[in-house]
Every structure is written in C-alpha cells, then in structure tokens.
Amino acid sequence: MMEVLVGYYIFINIVGFIIMKVDKQRAIEHRWRIPELHLWGIALLGGALGAWMGMQTFRHKTKRLLFRIGLPFITFLHIGFWGYFLTA
C-alpha cells in the first residue's frame, strides 16, 4: 500500500512539473493554454511540489500572487499530511 501511495505522489508531481512546462511553452507560442483550474486540480491532487518546482524552473505564473502563495501553501499542507500519515 505504501509503495502505491509513494508511486502516485511521485507520478503526480512529475505531471505537475510537466504541465507547467507545457503551459509555459504554449504561452510563448501564443497557443491554447491549459486552464488554471486544471493546474490547481493537479496541485490539489498531490502535485503541488512538482508544479511549484516547474513554476520556478520555467518562470511561469511567477507574477501571479495566488500561484506564488498557493502552491507553496498546498505543498506544506501535503508535507504535513505525509508527516502525520507516516508517523501515525
């Protein structure tokens, strides 16, 4: 069970990282963008750390206050959840 959860968490964070890269590339090319609701959905499903890292790496959404505050906040909530889950 633990292996599945860790695997999921790794996978969803890779997705969060990649989705930021894809959205940034589409923004540069003036193409159809990934809706912010989808970006937030990935973050809430566990991909906040990957999305936050993607945001910093690709300098995407860094001027948006909600992303600058929200992604780190969700990341710390997930860290707290994992800390509680692993010690319970």
XYZ file of C-alpha atoms in Angstrom:
88
model
C 0.000 0.000 0.000
C 2.758 2.453 0.932
C 4.586 1.786 -2.345
C 1.441 2.645 -4.294
C 0.985 5.949 -2.439
C 4.624 6.934 -2.870
C 4.467 5.959 -6.546
C 1.321 8.033 -7.001
C 2.876 11.034 -5.259
C 5.995 10.851 -7.431
C 3.893 10.456 -10.586
C 1.509 13.337 -9.828
C 4.430 15.661 -9.039
C 6.106 14.794 -12.334
C 2.783 15.598 -14.012
C 2.639 18.916 -12.120
C 6.150 19.812 -13.272
C 5.482 18.862 -16.896
C 2.126 20.641 -17.055
C 3.837 23.906 -16.049
C 6.420 23.407 -18.800
C 3.733 22.682 -21.388
C 1.644 25.699 -20.365
C 4.702 27.969 -20.466
C 5.628 26.709 -23.937
C 2.083 27.260 -25.163
C 2.128 30.786 -23.724
C 5.345 31.565 -25.600
C 3.848 30.216 -28.834
C 0.536 32.097 -28.285
C -1.356 28.802 -28.424
C -4.274 27.396 -26.465
C -3.369 27.284 -22.772
C -4.025 24.792 -20.030
C -6.848 26.170 -17.857
C -5.734 27.373 -14.429
C -8.416 25.159 -12.898
C -6.510 22.144 -14.262
C -3.229 23.451 -12.843
C -4.868 23.864 -9.429
C -6.501 20.447 -9.720
C -3.153 18.738 -10.267
C -1.711 20.682 -7.327
C -4.567 19.713 -5.014
C -4.338 16.058 -6.054
C -0.777 15.970 -4.741
C 1.255 17.625 -7.489
C 1.807 20.982 -5.785
C 5.521 20.420 -5.190
C 6.124 19.489 -8.829
C 4.026 22.408 -10.053
C 5.858 24.777 -7.692
C 9.219 23.496 -8.928
C 8.011 23.848 -12.525
C 6.813 27.365 -11.804
C 10.282 28.327 -10.565
C 12.222 26.388 -13.207
C 10.292 27.739 -16.196
C 9.466 31.132 -14.633
C 5.805 30.543 -15.282
C 2.977 32.107 -13.263
C 5.577 33.761 -11.019
C 3.829 37.138 -11.204
C 0.508 35.650 -10.128
C 0.182 36.175 -6.380
C -2.260 33.306 -5.992
C 0.248 30.873 -7.511
C 3.214 32.350 -5.610
C 1.410 31.836 -2.311
C -0.969 28.991 -3.098
C 1.435 26.379 -4.462
C 3.883 26.624 -1.538
C 0.940 26.574 0.892
C -0.525 23.420 -0.658
C 2.963 21.874 -0.736
C 3.381 22.448 3.001
C -0.086 21.007 3.632
C 0.951 17.884 1.719
C 4.207 17.668 3.680
C 2.195 17.906 6.896
C -0.154 15.199 5.685
C 2.752 12.900 4.805
C 4.427 13.610 8.144
C 1.248 12.736 10.006
C 0.496 9.725 7.807
C 3.984 8.249 8.136
C 4.144 8.671 11.919
C 0.574 7.567 12.742
